[in-house]
mmCIF file of C-alpha atoms and ligand atoms in Angstrom:
data_model
loop_
_atom_site.group_PDB
_atom_site.id
_atom_site.type_symbol
_atom_site.label_atom_id
_atom_site.label_comp_id
_atom_site.label_asym_id
_atom_site.label_seq_id
_atom_site.Cartn_x
_atom_site.Cartn_y
_atom_site.Cartn_z
ATOM 1 C CA MET A 1 0.252 0.311 -0.213
ATOM 2 C CA THR A 2 1.468 3.534 -0.761
ATOM 3 C CA GLY A 3 -0.125 6.984 0.498
ATOM 4 C CA SER A 4 -1.102 7.963 -2.724
ATOM 5 C CA ASP A 5 -3.370 4.796 -3.498
ATOM 6 C CA GLU A 6 -6.993 5.712 -4.272
ATOM 7 C CA ALA A 7 -9.045 2.874 -3.674
ATOM 8 C CA SER A 8 -12.443 2.909 -6.343
ATOM 9 C CA PRO A 9 -15.907 1.677 -4.964
ATOM 10 C CA SER A 10 -17.048 -1.708 -5.672
ATOM 11 C CA GLN A 11 -19.832 -3.958 -4.577
ATOM 12 C CA PRO A 12 -19.024 -5.725 -0.879
ATOM 13 C CA VAL A 13 -17.876 -9.291 -1.529
ATOM 14 C CA PRO A 14 -17.648 -12.180 1.045
ATOM 15 C CA LEU A 15 -14.620 -11.583 2.528
ATOM 16 C CA PRO A 16 -11.916 -14.234 3.324
ATOM 17 C CA ASP A 17 -11.572 -15.984 6.762
ATOM 18 C CA ALA A 18 -7.868 -14.234 8.085
ATOM 19 C CA SER A 19 -9.617 -10.852 7.351
ATOM 20 C CA ARG A 20 -11.929 -11.981 10.254
ATOM 21 C CA ARG A 21 -9.015 -11.539 12.841
ATOM 22 C CA LEU A 22 -7.632 -8.164 10.972
ATOM 23 C CA VAL A 23 -6.934 -4.934 13.129
ATOM 24 C CA VAL A 24 -8.504 -1.866 10.581
ATOM 25 C CA ALA A 25 -7.480 1.243 11.347
ATOM 26 C CA ILE A 26 -9.877 4.330 9.975
ATOM 27 C CA ASP A 27 -8.395 7.681 10.612
ATOM 28 C CA GLY A 28 -9.597 11.093 8.827
ATOM 29 C CA PRO A 29 -11.025 14.766 9.545
ATOM 30 C CA ALA A 30 -13.909 15.880 11.887
ATOM 31 C CA SER A 31 -16.964 14.458 10.179
ATOM 32 C CA SER A 32 -15.311 12.369 7.380
ATOM 33 C CA GLY A 33 -17.470 9.294 8.477
ATOM 34 C CA LYS A 34 -15.078 7.121 10.160
ATOM 35 C CA SER A 35 -17.738 6.050 12.892
ATOM 36 C CA SER A 36 -20.302 5.288 10.526
ATOM 37 C CA VAL A 37 -18.490 4.092 7.875
ATOM 38 C CA GLY A 38 -15.921 2.246 10.435
ATOM 39 C CA ALA A 39 -19.454 0.335 12.248
ATOM 40 C CA ALA A 40 -20.343 -0.504 8.941
ATOM 41 C CA VAL A 41 -17.157 -2.226 8.036
ATOM 42 C CA ALA A 42 -16.947 -4.032 11.597
ATOM 43 C CA ALA A 43 -20.121 -5.471 10.897
ATOM 44 C CA ALA A 44 -19.519 -6.755 7.454
ATOM 45 C CA ILE A 45 -16.622 -8.437 8.779
ATOM 46 C CA GLY A 46 -17.522 -9.677 12.035
ATOM 47 C CA ALA A 47 -15.487 -7.295 14.045
ATOM 48 C CA ARG A 48 -15.806 -5.104 17.260
ATOM 49 C CA PHE A 49 -15.671 -1.146 16.923
ATOM 50 C CA LEU A 50 -14.032 1.331 18.774
ATOM 51 C CA ASP A 51 -14.941 5.008 18.141
ATOM 52 C CA THR A 52 -11.880 6.955 19.914
ATOM 53 C CA GLY A 53 -13.609 9.899 19.324
ATOM 54 C CA LEU A 54 -16.099 8.913 22.251
ATOM 55 C CA LEU A 55 -13.267 8.444 24.642
ATOM 56 C CA TYR A 56 -11.781 12.272 24.221
ATOM 57 C CA ARG A 57 -15.527 13.592 23.880
ATOM 58 C CA ALA A 58 -16.322 11.608 27.289
ATOM 59 C CA LEU A 59 -13.338 13.233 28.951
ATOM 60 C CA THR A 60 -14.332 16.700 27.770
ATOM 61 C CA TRP A 61 -17.630 15.983 28.854
ATOM 62 C CA LEU A 62 -16.818 15.067 32.489
ATOM 63 C CA CYS A 63 -14.304 18.059 32.528
ATOM 64 C CA LEU A 64 -16.544 20.369 32.024
ATOM 65 C CA GLU A 65 -19.068 18.669 34.345
ATOM 66 C CA ARG A 66 -16.174 18.850 36.949
ATOM 67 C CA ARG A 67 -15.460 22.358 36.255
ATOM 68 C CA LEU A 68 -11.623 21.495 35.434
ATOM 69 C CA ARG A 69 -9.797 23.635 32.519
ATOM 70 C CA PRO A 70 -9.327 21.810 29.543
ATOM 71 C CA GLU A 71 -6.067 23.234 29.367
ATOM 72 C CA ASP A 72 -4.776 21.324 32.913
ATOM 73 C CA GLY A 73 -3.571 18.531 31.423
ATOM 74 C CA PRO A 74 -2.548 16.515 33.968
ATOM 75 C CA ALA A 75 -6.102 16.993 35.848
ATOM 76 C CA VAL A 76 -8.127 15.905 33.351
ATOM 77 C CA ALA A 77 -5.596 12.871 32.544
ATOM 78 C CA GLY A 78 -6.794 12.025 36.226
ATOM 79 C CA LEU A 79 -10.417 11.487 35.013
ATOM 80 C CA VAL A 80 -9.615 8.540 32.458
ATOM 81 C CA GLY A 81 -10.475 5.972 35.339
ATOM 82 C CA GLU A 82 -13.408 7.280 35.296
ATOM 83 C CA ILE A 83 -14.417 6.689 31.899
ATOM 84 C CA ASP A 84 -15.641 2.921 30.260
ATOM 85 C CA LEU A 85 -17.364 1.983 27.177
ATOM 86 C CA GLY A 86 -19.749 -0.749 26.566
ATOM 87 C CA PRO A 87 -20.897 -2.528 23.691
ATOM 88 C CA ASP A 88 -24.434 -1.765 22.295
ATOM 89 C CA GLU A 89 -27.100 -4.395 21.200
ATOM 90 C CA ALA A 90 -24.888 -4.400 17.919
ATOM 91 C CA GLY A 91 -21.570 -5.349 20.263
ATOM 92 C CA HIS A 92 -19.886 -2.023 19.210
ATOM 93 C CA LEU A 93 -18.029 -0.044 21.636
ATOM 94 C CA ALA A 94 -20.857 2.537 21.598
ATOM 95 C CA ARG A 95 -22.074 2.622 25.419
ATOM 96 C CA VAL A 96 -20.226 5.602 26.976
ATOM 97 C CA LEU A 97 -20.192 5.217 30.552
ATOM 98 C CA VAL A 98 -19.346 7.302 33.602
ATOM 99 C CA ASP A 99 -19.863 6.037 36.642
ATOM 100 C CA GLY A 100 -22.034 3.370 35.321
ATOM 101 C CA ARG A 101 -24.037 6.114 33.571
ATOM 102 C CA ASP A 102 -24.675 5.996 30.339
ATOM 103 C CA VAL A 103 -23.379 9.827 28.692
ATOM 104 C CA ALA A 104 -23.648 8.699 24.712
ATOM 105 C CA ASP A 105 -25.972 11.311 24.223
ATOM 106 C CA ARG A 106 -24.300 14.181 25.725
ATOM 107 C CA ILE A 107 -20.721 13.895 24.367
ATOM 108 C CA ARG A 108 -22.099 15.242 20.622
ATOM 109 C CA THR A 109 -23.123 18.472 21.510
ATOM 110 C CA PRO A 110 -21.536 21.703 20.375
ATOM 111 C CA ARG A 111 -20.349 22.651 23.769
ATOM 112 C CA VAL A 112 -17.906 19.647 23.765
ATOM 113 C CA ASP A 113 -17.098 19.839 20.018
ATOM 114 C CA ARG A 114 -15.858 23.429 21.172
ATOM 115 C CA ALA A 115 -13.353 21.927 24.133
ATOM 116 C CA VAL A 116 -12.467 18.771 22.639
ATOM 117 C CA SER A 117 -9.675 19.708 20.790
ATOM 118 C CA GLU A 118 -8.286 21.410 23.798
ATOM 119 C CA VAL A 119 -8.374 18.365 25.739
ATOM 120 C CA SER A 120 -7.194 16.044 23.440
ATOM 121 C CA ARG A 121 -3.612 18.512 22.657
ATOM 122 C CA GLN A 122 -2.460 17.416 26.356
ATOM 123 C CA PRO A 123 0.395 15.014 26.124
ATOM 124 C CA GLU A 124 -0.968 13.471 29.616
ATOM 125 C CA VAL A 125 -4.542 12.553 28.481
ATOM 126 C CA ARG A 126 -2.889 11.359 24.946
ATOM 127 C CA ALA A 127 -0.822 8.930 27.069
ATOM 128 C CA ALA A 128 -3.704 7.999 29.408
ATOM 129 C CA LEU A 129 -5.529 7.356 26.141
ATOM 130 C CA LEU A 130 -3.321 5.397 24.304
ATOM 131 C CA ASP A 131 -2.713 2.886 26.922
ATOM 132 C CA ARG A 132 -6.515 2.265 27.226
ATOM 133 C CA GLN A 133 -7.234 2.205 23.296
ATOM 134 C CA ARG A 134 -4.454 -0.065 22.815
ATOM 135 C CA ALA A 135 -5.511 -2.463 25.600
ATOM 136 C CA ILE A 136 -8.991 -2.648 23.820
ATOM 137 C CA ALA A 137 -7.634 -3.220 20.674
ATOM 138 C CA ALA A 138 -5.382 -5.914 21.922
ATOM 139 C CA ALA A 139 -7.527 -9.055 21.052
ATOM 140 C CA GLY A 140 -7.194 -8.243 17.444
ATOM 141 C CA ALA A 141 -10.477 -8.618 15.548
ATOM 142 C CA ILE A 142 -11.368 -4.780 15.722
ATOM 143 C CA VAL A 143 -12.218 -1.738 13.613
ATOM 144 C CA VAL A 144 -10.865 1.276 15.023
ATOM 145 C CA ALA A 145 -11.759 4.900 14.123
ATOM 146 C CA GLY A 146 -9.808 8.307 15.011
ATOM 147 C CA ARG A 147 -7.103 10.358 14.355
ATOM 148 C CA ASP A 148 -3.763 8.847 15.152
ATOM 149 C CA ILE A 149 -4.665 5.156 14.839
ATOM 150 C CA GLY A 150 -2.838 4.272 11.830
ATOM 151 C CA SER A 151 0.383 6.631 12.937
ATOM 152 C CA VAL A 152 0.583 5.997 16.446
ATOM 153 C CA VAL A 153 -2.246 4.131 18.418
ATOM 154 C CA LEU A 154 -1.829 0.923 16.412
ATOM 155 C CA PRO A 155 1.112 1.318 13.810
ATOM 156 C CA ASP A 156 1.136 -2.342 13.272
ATOM 157 C CA ALA A 157 -2.610 -2.330 12.116
ATOM 158 C CA ASP A 158 -2.959 -4.885 9.264
ATOM 159 C CA VAL A 159 -5.054 -2.100 7.294
ATOM 160 C CA LYS A 160 -4.805 1.395 7.452
ATOM 161 C CA VAL A 161 -7.482 3.784 5.552
ATOM 162 C CA TRP A 162 -7.500 7.760 5.658
ATOM 163 C CA LEU A 163 -10.773 8.377 4.816
ATOM 164 C CA ASP A 164 -11.217 12.213 3.836
ATOM 165 C CA ALA A 165 -13.706 14.345 2.109
ATOM 166 C CA SER A 166 -13.554 18.259 1.798
ATOM 167 C CA ALA A 167 -14.448 20.551 4.555
ATOM 168 C CA GLU A 168 -17.432 21.869 2.803
ATOM 169 C CA GLU A 169 -18.821 18.381 1.995
ATOM 170 C CA ARG A 170 -18.319 17.137 5.368
ATOM 171 C CA ALA A 171 -19.825 20.227 7.462
ATOM 172 C CA ALA A 172 -22.796 19.737 4.441
ATOM 173 C CA ARG A 173 -23.267 16.398 5.763
ATOM 174 C CA ARG A 174 -22.787 17.160 9.506
ATOM 175 C CA ALA A 175 -25.407 20.176 9.273
ATOM 176 C CA ARG A 176 -28.367 18.126 7.431
ATOM 177 C CA GLU A 177 -27.821 15.265 10.163
ATOM 178 C CA ARG A 178 -28.263 18.187 12.876
ATOM 179 C CA GLY A 179 -31.427 19.391 10.208
ATOM 180 C CA PHE A 180 -29.810 22.137 9.071
ATOM 181 C CA ASP A 181 -29.681 23.601 5.279
ATOM 182 C CA PRO A 182 -25.657 23.886 4.792
ATOM 183 C CA ALA A 183 -26.288 27.498 3.738
ATOM 184 C CA SER A 184 -28.337 28.468 6.572
ATOM 185 C CA PRO A 185 -26.544 30.748 9.789
ATOM 186 C CA PRO A 186 -26.442 27.506 11.631
ATOM 187 C CA GLY A 187 -24.606 25.445 8.585
ATOM 188 C CA ILE A 188 -22.218 27.996 8.245
ATOM 189 C CA ALA A 189 -21.560 27.701 11.547
ATOM 190 C CA ILE A 190 -21.008 24.002 11.652
ATOM 191 C CA LEU A 191 -18.246 24.743 8.765
ATOM 192 C CA ASP A 192 -16.262 27.584 10.431
ATOM 193 C CA GLU A 193 -16.339 25.049 13.719
ATOM 194 C CA LEU A 194 -15.342 21.812 11.859
ATOM 195 C CA ARG A 195 -12.473 24.162 10.058
ATOM 196 C CA ARG A 196 -11.191 25.350 13.581
ATOM 197 C CA ARG A 197 -11.117 22.212 14.792
ATOM 198 C CA ASP A 198 -9.602 20.331 11.365
ATOM 199 C CA GLN A 199 -6.709 22.881 12.118
ATOM 200 C CA ALA A 200 -6.281 22.445 15.719
ATOM 201 C CA ASP A 201 -6.256 18.937 15.599
ATOM 202 C CA GLY A 202 -3.913 18.724 12.559
ATOM 203 C CA SER A 203 -1.427 21.158 14.063
ATOM 204 C CA ARG A 204 -0.956 20.155 17.665
ATOM 205 C CA ALA A 205 2.400 19.357 18.935
ATOM 206 C CA VAL A 206 1.270 15.553 20.030
ATOM 207 C CA SER A 207 0.280 13.162 17.522
ATOM 208 C CA PRO A 208 -1.282 15.500 14.959
ATOM 209 C CA SER A 209 -4.073 14.048 13.243
ATOM 210 C CA ARG A 210 -2.318 13.037 9.844
ATOM 211 C CA PRO A 211 -2.482 9.901 7.969
ATOM 212 C CA ALA A 212 -0.171 7.314 8.341
ATOM 213 C CA ASP A 213 2.713 6.932 5.867
ATOM 214 C CA ASP A 214 1.257 3.530 4.337
ATOM 215 C CA ALA A 215 -2.409 4.641 4.681
ATOM 216 C CA VAL A 216 -4.516 4.008 1.353
ATOM 217 C CA HIS A 217 -6.403 7.309 1.193
ATOM 218 C CA VAL A 218 -10.332 6.890 0.051
ATOM 219 C CA ARG A 219 -11.883 10.531 -0.691
ATOM 220 C CA THR A 220 -15.432 10.258 -0.229
ATOM 221 C CA ASP A 221 -16.836 13.360 -2.310
ATOM 222 C CA GLY A 222 -19.933 12.403 -3.818
ATOM 223 C CA ASN A 223 -20.021 9.087 -2.716
ATOM 224 C CA THR A 224 -22.905 7.571 -0.779
ATOM 225 C CA PHE A 225 -22.426 6.259 2.215
ATOM 226 C CA GLU A 226 -22.798 2.749 0.564
ATOM 227 C CA GLU A 227 -19.976 3.893 -2.193
ATOM 228 C CA THR A 228 -17.801 4.290 0.378
ATOM 229 C CA VAL A 229 -18.091 1.551 2.904
ATOM 230 C CA ALA A 230 -17.554 -0.520 -0.508
ATOM 231 C CA ALA A 231 -14.386 1.088 -1.075
ATOM 232 C CA VAL A 232 -13.170 0.488 2.070
ATOM 233 C CA LEU A 233 -14.252 -3.266 2.198
ATOM 234 C CA ALA A 234 -12.180 -3.673 -0.825
ATOM 235 C CA VAL A 235 -8.940 -2.147 1.059
ATOM 236 C CA VAL A 236 -9.704 -4.407 3.872
ATOM 237 C CA ARG A 237 -10.274 -7.561 1.507
ATOM 238 C CA ALA A 238 -6.900 -6.932 -0.017
ATOM 239 C CA ALA A 239 -5.036 -6.880 2.687
ATOM 240 C CA GLY A 240 -7.375 -9.955 3.824
ATOM 241 C CA ALA A 241 -6.072 -12.029 0.916
ATOM 242 C CA VAL A 242 -2.415 -11.194 1.962
ATOM 243 C CA ALA A 243 -2.901 -12.381 5.399
ATOM 244 C CA GLU A 244 -4.732 -15.714 4.152
ATOM 245 C CA GLY A 245 -2.099 -16.279 1.352
ATOM 246 C CA SER A 246 0.771 -15.616 4.049
ATOM 247 C CA PRO A 247 2.535 -18.648 6.064
HETATM 248 O O1 C5P B 1 -14.104 12.139 15.790
HETATM 249 P P1 C5P B 1 -14.676 13.026 16.664
HETATM 250 O O2 C5P B 1 -15.015 14.396 15.967
HETATM 251 O O3 C5P B 1 -15.779 12.328 17.619
HETATM 252 O O4 C5P B 1 -13.613 13.310 17.726
HETATM 253 C C1 C5P B 1 -13.632 14.357 18.354
HETATM 254 C C2 C5P B 1 -12.169 14.909 18.461
HETATM 255 O O5 C5P B 1 -11.449 13.849 19.828
HETATM 256 C C3 C5P B 1 -11.099 15.255 17.648
HETATM 257 O O6 C5P B 1 -11.414 16.787 17.295
HETATM 258 C C4 C5P B 1 -9.769 15.107 17.634
HETATM 259 O O7 C5P B 1 -9.560 16.485 19.063
HETATM 260 C C5 C5P B 1 -9.834 14.051 19.518
HETATM 261 N N1 C5P B 1 -9.748 12.421 18.868
HETATM 262 C C6 C5P B 1 -8.396 12.985 18.990
HETATM 263 N N2 C5P B 1 -7.769 11.393 18.505
HETATM 264 C C7 C5P B 1 -8.228 10.602 18.186
HETATM 265 C C8 C5P B 1 -9.843 11.225 18.209
HETATM 266 C C9 C5P B 1 -10.394 11.926 18.282
HETATM 267 O O8 C5P B 1 -7.454 13.357 19.410
HETATM 268 N N3 C5P B 1 -7.932 9.430 17.729
#
């Protein structure tokens, strides 16, 4: 695989058995579809799914609840032990538990969006969550979505995909999801916020959001959801075939 590879959309076809043990890293910027595409890919290959953004969001939510300053890395990192992920009905690690309470519906809010990049640029926070993410992935057979999975968290992942689309396309999708016309003032605010987060996540000193050198780039502009899932499955299938043929 090379960084310049482009996967073309194709129909899903049955995957070789070897792909069931694969560790698949899907990275990309905000609203690139990593979590929905990652969950669909995981379901197709019978793997678990971890959206690492949930960990950063849950920690940010808890930091705000406790009235800690997002830039106080050591204090915020001290909260990591209070956060747990649990499986939903589909077996994905989508239940976000704080003190046993499911807070999943409180962490995808503009309030958390605004503070999460500050929390996630703290080296103490990244170190604490690094161990957590590796522990979850250790058993294999998992699709992991994030920003630095292929480059830092799981550099030995069998498959690395960098999912991307223009900021306008990503913001328009997010605006429609939230019930706004992309050209309306709230739609434009979503685009501004997304650009701000791209810039913050891509320029931080520790583990900036970036494609691994050996990631396959999948651009999703103009794709349907199904086309993007098929394109990623094509990449997984290729890696699964390699694993199957090797000793
Ligand atoms: O993917 P999502 O938009 O939910 O992630 C929220 C934030 O968490 C990102 O903007 C980024 O600051 C942080 N994050 C990260 N590394 C990851 C996943 C998320 O820094 N692997």
